[in-house]
Amino acid sequence: MNTSHQIQNDFPVHCVIYSFIGGKPDHLSDLPYAVLVALIVIHATTCPFVIVLNLLVMIAVKTKARLRSMSNIALACLASTDVMVGLVVQPLLIAQMVNLIQGETTAGACSVQSATGFFITFFCFSSSLHLFLITVDRYIAIMRPYIYIQTVTKARVLIATALAWTLSVIVHIVSFIDEERFRTIISVVVVSLVAIIAVCNIIVYREVHRHEKQIAAQQVDVVTRENFLSQKRAFKLTLTIIALLVISFLPVIIFRRLKEPLKRIVSFGTLSCIFMAVYSLPAFNSFVNPFIYCIRLRQFRVSFIELLMQKNHHEAVEFEGRIFGTNVVVSFESNRRGKREQQHTNQANVIRSTTRVK
């Protein structure tokens, strides 16, 4: 039995943390207190970077023509959800942890807990929908390249993103009407999204492997090879983002499964600390994503240098080469590849225009 702290159950029902773990401690021991303080410091430090770095991704895609591929536009839309995590979720998490340290159970403190839970669910669900759209984009681009050129446009990507946000809003309106039905809908939709994302990525991975064999056997022309390599890079980036999101949610799932056994061996103060730690991980994922874009895609690194240091493209390429050790030959090849990708986009627009005329 949990006897390490005196338990207080006189708290409002909408204090979601205490309701979830089944009680409230009269005070926190040293370790949970230290962990919560550390989490507050980490959130306060990373929050501005989450906002600025993800805004930088969106600005780079908007202002740099070489980054204006459909896959990068989809990434910029995903970055918009990460911006909102920095603007809304992290400040609420900080306020919630301050209230936990102070042992607040006022109506205002419990409302902060409810708001934090709502917005974490809302933006995580929105991120899942955006990852679904990115996965479908990669699937069509690699499995049906000609159809991709004809059908996937900037306008349609933005419309799909707007629909994702709309669906998320509609689903979460249900939470104010029927909490049980809301949980059922969320569970069904998320499981369906995960299944589709997994199947699509497995199929695409096999197709990528098949193309690599053809390239090794020199069975494809140069243009096809360059287009495939570009799509392969985007696919690997998508896989990395999905993997990191899954990793950030695993502790949440494990904690929910182990909550009852943990209640018998640790204090409620420790449980509330674990709760805050595992639910902070999805927020930290929003901080990591822009770094992943830079690690996986050199064009993002160069664009960030241009925007942050006010350098022209040539100066940014040279600076990036000195800092990251990129070979000069690779740099110029990357520039040519960017131009080819832009030409490919222009050709796609011509094909779409011709198709509409016919």
Short mmCIF file of C-alpha atoms in Angstrom, two decimals:
data_model
loop_
_atom_site.label_atom_id
_atom_site.label_comp_id
_atom_site.label_asym_id
_atom_site.label_seq_id
_atom_site.Cartn_x
_atom_site.Cartn_y
_atom_site.Cartn_z
CA MET A 1 0.00 0.00 0.00
CA ASN A 2 1.02 3.58 -0.62
CA THR A 3 1.87 4.97 2.81
CA SER A 4 4.80 7.25 2.06
CA HIS A 5 2.64 10.38 2.18
CA GLN A 6 -0.65 11.33 3.75
CA ILE A 7 -3.26 11.33 0.99
CA GLN A 8 -5.70 14.16 0.50
CA ASN A 9 -8.73 13.49 -1.66
CA ASP A 10 -10.49 16.83 -1.15
CA PHE A 11 -9.77 18.22 -4.62
CA PRO A 12 -12.12 19.14 -7.49
CA VAL A 13 -12.95 16.40 -10.00
CA HIS A 14 -11.47 18.41 -12.88
CA CYS A 15 -8.00 18.29 -11.27
CA VAL A 16 -7.13 15.73 -13.93
CA ILE A 17 -3.71 14.72 -12.57
CA TYR A 18 -4.98 13.90 -9.09
CA SER A 19 -8.07 12.21 -10.54
CA PHE A 20 -5.88 10.15 -12.86
CA ILE A 21 -3.43 8.94 -10.20
CA GLY A 22 -6.17 8.58 -7.59
CA GLY A 23 -5.04 11.03 -4.93
CA LYS A 24 -3.01 14.06 -3.90
CA PRO A 25 -0.01 14.12 -1.55
CA ASP A 26 0.18 16.68 1.23
CA HIS A 27 3.73 17.57 0.10
CA LEU A 28 6.45 16.49 -2.35
CA SER A 29 9.62 14.71 -1.30
CA ASP A 30 13.02 16.03 -2.38
CA LEU A 31 13.43 13.94 -5.56
CA PRO A 32 10.01 14.68 -7.16
CA TYR A 33 10.45 18.34 -6.19
CA ALA A 34 13.89 18.46 -7.87
CA VAL A 35 12.61 16.72 -11.00
CA LEU A 36 9.68 19.12 -11.36
CA VAL A 37 11.97 22.13 -10.94
CA ALA A 38 14.33 20.68 -13.58
CA LEU A 39 11.39 20.15 -15.97
CA ILE A 40 10.25 23.75 -15.43
CA VAL A 41 13.75 25.02 -16.26
CA ILE A 42 13.96 22.81 -19.38
CA HIS A 43 10.54 23.92 -20.64
CA ALA A 44 11.29 27.59 -19.95
CA THR A 45 14.61 27.27 -21.81
CA THR A 46 13.37 25.31 -24.83
CA CYS A 47 10.01 27.06 -25.27
CA PRO A 48 11.42 30.14 -27.13
CA PHE A 49 13.54 27.88 -29.34
CA VAL A 50 10.52 25.69 -30.19
CA ILE A 51 8.69 28.79 -31.41
CA VAL A 52 11.60 30.45 -33.23
CA LEU A 53 13.07 27.33 -34.88
CA ASN A 54 9.74 26.06 -36.19
CA LEU A 55 8.81 29.54 -37.41
CA LEU A 56 12.18 29.54 -39.16
CA VAL A 57 11.24 26.30 -40.94
CA MET A 58 8.00 27.86 -42.13
CA ILE A 59 9.71 31.10 -43.25
CA ALA A 60 12.46 29.19 -45.07
CA VAL A 61 9.95 27.13 -47.06
CA LYS A 62 7.90 30.25 -47.78
CA THR A 63 10.79 32.47 -48.93
CA LYS A 64 13.29 30.04 -50.51
CA ALA A 65 12.16 28.72 -53.89
CA ARG A 66 14.54 25.74 -53.74
CA LEU A 67 12.73 24.52 -50.60
CA ARG A 68 9.26 24.85 -52.07
CA SER A 69 8.76 21.17 -52.90
CA MET A 70 5.49 19.52 -51.88
CA SER A 71 7.21 17.45 -49.18
CA ASN A 72 8.81 20.55 -47.64
CA ILE A 73 5.51 22.43 -47.71
CA ALA A 74 4.00 19.51 -45.79
CA LEU A 75 6.89 19.76 -43.29
CA ALA A 76 6.21 23.48 -42.86
CA CYS A 77 2.58 22.65 -42.08
CA LEU A 78 3.75 20.14 -39.46
CA ALA A 79 6.02 22.86 -38.06
CA SER A 80 2.90 24.99 -37.49
CA THR A 81 1.64 22.45 -34.94
CA ASP A 82 5.06 22.52 -33.24
CA VAL A 83 4.89 26.32 -33.04
CA MET A 84 1.57 26.05 -31.21
CA VAL A 85 3.12 23.56 -28.77
CA GLY A 86 5.69 26.22 -27.86
CA LEU A 87 3.11 29.00 -27.68
CA VAL A 88 0.39 27.16 -25.75
CA VAL A 89 1.33 23.74 -24.37
CA GLN A 90 4.73 24.47 -22.80
CA PRO A 91 3.59 27.59 -20.87
CA LEU A 92 0.61 25.58 -19.57
CA LEU A 93 2.92 22.72 -18.54
CA ILE A 94 5.12 25.19 -16.64
CA ALA A 95 2.10 26.69 -14.85
CA GLN A 96 0.81 23.20 -14.04
CA MET A 97 4.12 22.08 -12.52
CA VAL A 98 4.36 25.27 -10.44
CA ASN A 99 0.88 24.50 -9.07
CA LEU A 100 1.94 20.92 -8.32
CA ILE A 101 4.95 22.13 -6.36
CA GLN A 102 2.77 24.53 -4.41
CA GLY A 103 0.06 21.89 -3.90
CA GLU A 104 -2.61 24.17 -5.38
CA THR A 105 -6.10 22.68 -5.79
CA THR A 106 -7.99 25.91 -6.43
CA ALA A 107 -10.46 26.14 -9.31
CA GLY A 108 -7.86 28.08 -11.32
CA ALA A 109 -5.12 25.50 -10.74
CA CYS A 110 -7.42 22.63 -11.70
CA SER A 111 -8.55 24.55 -14.80
CA VAL A 112 -4.89 24.79 -15.85
CA GLN A 113 -4.64 21.00 -15.54
CA SER A 114 -7.74 20.53 -17.70
CA ALA A 115 -6.54 23.04 -20.30
CA THR A 116 -3.09 21.42 -20.46
CA GLY A 117 -4.57 17.96 -21.02
CA PHE A 118 -6.92 19.30 -23.69
CA PHE A 119 -4.25 21.13 -25.69
CA ILE A 120 -1.71 18.29 -25.43
CA THR A 121 -4.32 15.95 -26.91
CA PHE A 122 -5.40 18.49 -29.51
CA PHE A 123 -1.95 19.29 -30.89
CA CYS A 124 -0.70 15.70 -30.68
CA PHE A 125 -3.78 14.57 -32.61
CA SER A 126 -3.17 17.35 -35.16
CA SER A 127 0.47 16.26 -35.50
CA SER A 128 -0.68 12.69 -36.13
CA LEU A 129 -2.97 13.89 -38.91
CA HIS A 130 -0.13 15.92 -40.45
CA LEU A 131 2.19 12.90 -40.32
CA PHE A 132 -0.53 10.89 -42.03
CA LEU A 133 -0.67 13.48 -44.83
CA ILE A 134 3.14 13.49 -45.15
CA THR A 135 3.15 9.68 -45.31
CA VAL A 136 0.50 9.66 -48.03
CA ASP A 137 2.49 12.31 -49.91
CA ARG A 138 5.63 10.12 -49.79
CA TYR A 139 3.62 7.04 -50.79
CA ILE A 140 2.16 8.67 -53.90
CA ALA A 141 5.48 10.33 -54.83
CA ILE A 142 7.39 7.02 -54.82
CA MET A 143 4.69 4.52 -55.81
CA ARG A 144 2.81 6.69 -58.36
CA PRO A 145 5.24 9.42 -59.51
CA TYR A 146 3.30 10.41 -62.64
CA ILE A 147 0.04 10.74 -60.71
CA TYR A 148 1.94 12.71 -58.07
CA ILE A 149 3.12 15.24 -60.66
CA GLN A 150 -0.42 15.70 -61.94
CA THR A 151 -2.40 15.79 -58.72
CA VAL A 152 -0.26 16.96 -55.77
CA THR A 153 -0.12 20.75 -55.78
CA LYS A 154 0.65 23.42 -53.20
CA ALA A 155 -3.00 24.41 -53.06
CA ARG A 156 -4.11 20.84 -52.42
CA VAL A 157 -1.47 20.32 -49.75
CA LEU A 158 -2.69 23.46 -47.97
CA ILE A 159 -6.34 22.38 -48.34
CA ALA A 160 -5.49 18.95 -46.88
CA THR A 161 -3.73 20.68 -43.98
CA ALA A 162 -6.73 22.92 -43.35
CA LEU A 163 -8.98 19.85 -43.35
CA ALA A 164 -6.67 18.16 -40.82
CA TRP A 165 -6.97 21.15 -38.48
CA THR A 166 -10.75 21.23 -39.01
CA LEU A 167 -11.11 17.53 -38.22
CA SER A 168 -9.06 17.97 -35.07
CA VAL A 169 -11.28 20.86 -33.94
CA ILE A 170 -14.49 18.91 -34.66
CA VAL A 171 -13.27 15.81 -32.82
CA HIS A 172 -12.25 17.84 -29.77
CA ILE A 173 -15.57 19.70 -29.67
CA VAL A 174 -17.05 16.28 -28.90
CA SER A 175 -14.97 16.19 -25.69
CA PHE A 176 -17.13 19.01 -24.28
CA ILE A 177 -20.32 17.12 -25.15
CA ASP A 178 -19.53 13.46 -24.41
CA GLU A 179 -16.14 12.58 -22.88
CA GLU A 180 -16.60 8.83 -23.34
CA ARG A 181 -17.52 9.15 -27.01
CA PHE A 182 -14.58 11.51 -27.52
CA ARG A 183 -12.14 8.93 -26.14
CA THR A 184 -13.64 6.25 -28.39
CA ILE A 185 -13.34 8.45 -31.48
CA ILE A 186 -9.75 9.44 -30.64
CA SER A 187 -8.76 5.80 -30.08
CA VAL A 188 -10.33 4.58 -33.33
CA VAL A 189 -8.89 7.41 -35.45
CA VAL A 190 -5.39 7.20 -33.95
CA VAL A 191 -5.23 3.41 -34.32
CA SER A 192 -6.41 3.74 -37.93
CA LEU A 193 -3.83 6.44 -38.67
CA VAL A 194 -1.02 4.40 -37.11
CA ALA A 195 -2.04 1.32 -39.11
CA ILE A 196 -2.17 3.24 -42.41
CA ILE A 197 1.13 5.02 -41.71
CA ALA A 198 2.82 1.71 -40.87
CA VAL A 199 1.50 -0.10 -43.96
CA CYS A 200 2.37 2.79 -46.30
CA ASN A 201 5.91 3.04 -44.97
CA ILE A 202 6.49 -0.70 -45.26
CA ILE A 203 5.31 -0.67 -48.89
CA VAL A 204 7.40 2.41 -49.69
CA TYR A 205 10.46 0.91 -47.99
CA ARG A 206 10.21 -2.17 -50.23
CA GLU A 207 9.80 0.01 -53.30
CA VAL A 208 12.83 2.10 -52.32
CA HIS A 209 14.85 -1.09 -51.88
CA ARG A 210 13.76 -2.26 -55.35
CA HIS A 211 14.76 1.07 -56.92
CA GLU A 212 18.15 0.92 -55.20
CA LYS A 213 18.78 -2.46 -56.83
CA GLN A 214 17.85 -1.01 -60.24
CA ILE A 215 20.21 1.93 -59.71
CA ALA A 216 23.01 -0.41 -58.64
CA ALA A 217 22.44 -2.40 -61.82
CA GLN A 218 22.37 0.89 -63.84
CA GLN A 219 18.89 0.10 -65.16
CA VAL A 220 17.56 3.65 -64.84
CA ASP A 221 18.45 6.92 -66.56
CA VAL A 222 20.12 9.86 -64.79
CA VAL A 223 16.96 11.97 -64.42
CA THR A 224 15.00 9.08 -62.90
CA ARG A 225 17.90 8.35 -60.58
CA GLU A 226 18.08 11.97 -59.35
CA ASN A 227 14.33 12.17 -58.81
CA PHE A 228 14.36 8.91 -56.88
CA LEU A 229 17.26 10.01 -54.66
CA SER A 230 15.39 13.22 -53.85
CA GLN A 231 12.25 11.30 -52.89
CA LYS A 232 14.35 8.82 -50.91
CA ARG A 233 15.82 11.61 -48.78
CA ALA A 234 12.33 12.94 -48.07
CA PHE A 235 11.15 9.43 -47.19
CA LYS A 236 14.02 8.88 -44.74
CA LEU A 237 13.25 12.21 -43.10
CA THR A 238 9.60 11.19 -42.73
CA LEU A 239 10.62 7.89 -41.14
CA THR A 240 12.88 9.72 -38.67
CA ILE A 241 10.10 12.13 -37.63
CA ILE A 242 7.62 9.28 -37.18
CA ALA A 243 10.13 7.23 -35.17
CA LEU A 244 10.85 10.14 -32.82
CA LEU A 245 7.15 10.81 -32.31
CA VAL A 246 6.55 7.14 -31.48
CA ILE A 247 9.48 7.15 -29.04
CA SER A 248 8.11 10.27 -27.31
CA PHE A 249 4.69 8.64 -26.83
CA LEU A 250 5.87 5.20 -25.68
CA PRO A 251 6.55 6.35 -22.08
CA VAL A 252 3.02 7.82 -21.93
CA ILE A 253 1.48 4.52 -23.05
CA ILE A 254 3.68 2.49 -20.68
CA PHE A 255 2.87 4.79 -17.75
CA ARG A 256 -0.87 4.50 -18.34
CA ARG A 257 -0.55 0.71 -18.36
CA LEU A 258 1.60 0.58 -15.20
CA LYS A 259 -0.27 3.24 -13.23
CA GLU A 260 -2.13 0.84 -10.93
CA PRO A 261 0.93 -1.29 -10.01
CA LEU A 262 2.95 1.89 -9.43
CA LYS A 263 0.32 3.25 -7.05
CA ARG A 264 1.09 0.34 -4.71
CA ILE A 265 4.84 0.92 -4.56
CA VAL A 266 5.49 4.69 -4.93
CA SER A 267 4.04 7.84 -3.40
CA PHE A 268 1.44 10.02 -5.07
CA GLY A 269 4.06 12.76 -5.23
CA THR A 270 6.31 10.49 -7.28
CA LEU A 271 3.38 9.47 -9.49
CA SER A 272 2.51 13.09 -10.22
CA CYS A 273 6.18 13.75 -11.05
CA ILE A 274 6.29 10.76 -13.45
CA PHE A 275 3.04 11.99 -14.99
CA MET A 276 4.55 15.40 -15.77
CA ALA A 277 7.80 13.89 -17.06
CA VAL A 278 6.20 11.49 -19.55
CA TYR A 279 3.68 14.07 -20.78
CA SER A 280 6.50 16.55 -21.34
CA LEU A 281 8.22 14.27 -23.88
CA PRO A 282 5.80 14.99 -26.79
CA ALA A 283 6.42 18.72 -26.20
CA PHE A 284 10.19 18.20 -26.34
CA ASN A 285 9.64 16.40 -29.65
CA SER A 286 8.57 19.75 -31.13
CA PHE A 287 11.95 21.13 -30.09
CA VAL A 288 13.85 18.28 -31.78
CA ASN A 289 12.07 18.33 -35.16
CA PRO A 290 13.79 21.44 -36.64
CA PHE A 291 17.20 19.94 -35.79
CA ILE A 292 16.19 16.75 -37.60
CA TYR A 293 15.32 18.78 -40.70
CA CYS A 294 18.78 20.38 -40.59
CA ILE A 295 20.59 17.10 -39.98
CA ARG A 296 18.81 15.26 -42.77
CA LEU A 297 18.49 18.07 -45.35
CA ARG A 298 21.43 20.33 -46.10
CA GLN A 299 19.25 22.85 -47.91
CA PHE A 300 17.51 23.65 -44.62
CA ARG A 301 20.88 24.27 -42.94
CA VAL A 302 21.92 26.66 -45.70
CA SER A 303 18.57 28.46 -45.63
CA PHE A 304 18.73 28.86 -41.85
CA ILE A 305 22.20 30.42 -42.18
CA GLU A 306 20.89 32.79 -44.86
CA LEU A 307 17.97 33.88 -42.67
CA LEU A 308 19.75 34.09 -39.32
CA MET A 309 23.05 35.58 -40.48
CA GLN A 310 21.75 37.65 -43.39
CA LYS A 311 24.11 36.02 -45.87
CA ASN A 312 23.53 35.47 -49.58
CA HIS A 313 23.21 31.91 -50.84
CA HIS A 314 26.83 31.53 -51.94
CA GLU A 315 28.15 32.85 -48.61
CA ALA A 316 25.76 30.58 -46.71
CA VAL A 317 26.93 27.53 -48.69
CA GLU A 318 30.56 28.33 -47.94
CA PHE A 319 29.86 29.00 -44.26
CA GLU A 320 27.90 25.75 -43.92
CA GLY A 321 30.76 23.89 -45.58
CA ARG A 322 33.28 25.27 -43.11
CA ILE A 323 31.11 24.57 -40.05
CA PHE A 324 29.80 21.15 -41.00
CA GLY A 325 32.72 19.99 -43.13
CA THR A 326 30.66 19.61 -46.29
CA ASN A 327 32.79 19.03 -49.36
CA VAL A 328 32.74 21.94 -51.82
CA VAL A 329 31.98 19.57 -54.69
CA VAL A 330 29.04 18.22 -52.72
CA SER A 331 27.93 21.80 -52.07
CA PHE A 332 27.77 22.67 -55.76
CA GLU A 333 26.11 19.33 -56.50
CA SER A 334 23.53 20.14 -53.84
CA ASN A 335 22.90 23.52 -55.49
CA ARG A 336 22.48 21.89 -58.89
CA ARG A 337 20.15 19.31 -57.36
CA GLY A 338 18.07 22.09 -55.83
CA LYS A 339 17.81 23.76 -59.22
CA ARG A 340 16.82 20.45 -60.82
CA GLU A 341 14.12 19.95 -58.18
CA GLN A 342 12.80 23.44 -58.89
CA GLN A 343 12.84 22.71 -62.63
CA HIS A 344 11.01 19.45 -61.91
CA THR A 345 8.35 21.42 -60.02
CA ASN A 346 8.03 23.89 -62.89
CA GLN A 347 7.66 21.02 -65.36
CA ALA A 348 4.98 19.49 -63.13
CA ASN A 349 3.08 22.80 -63.19
CA VAL A 350 3.30 22.84 -66.99
CA ILE A 351 1.97 19.27 -67.16
CA ARG A 352 -0.92 20.17 -64.87
CA SER A 353 -1.74 23.26 -66.96
CA THR A 354 -1.65 21.22 -70.17
CA THR A 355 -3.89 18.57 -68.62
CA ARG A 356 -6.43 21.18 -67.53
CA VAL A 357 -6.47 22.71 -71.03
CA LYS A 358 -7.13 19.31 -72.60
#
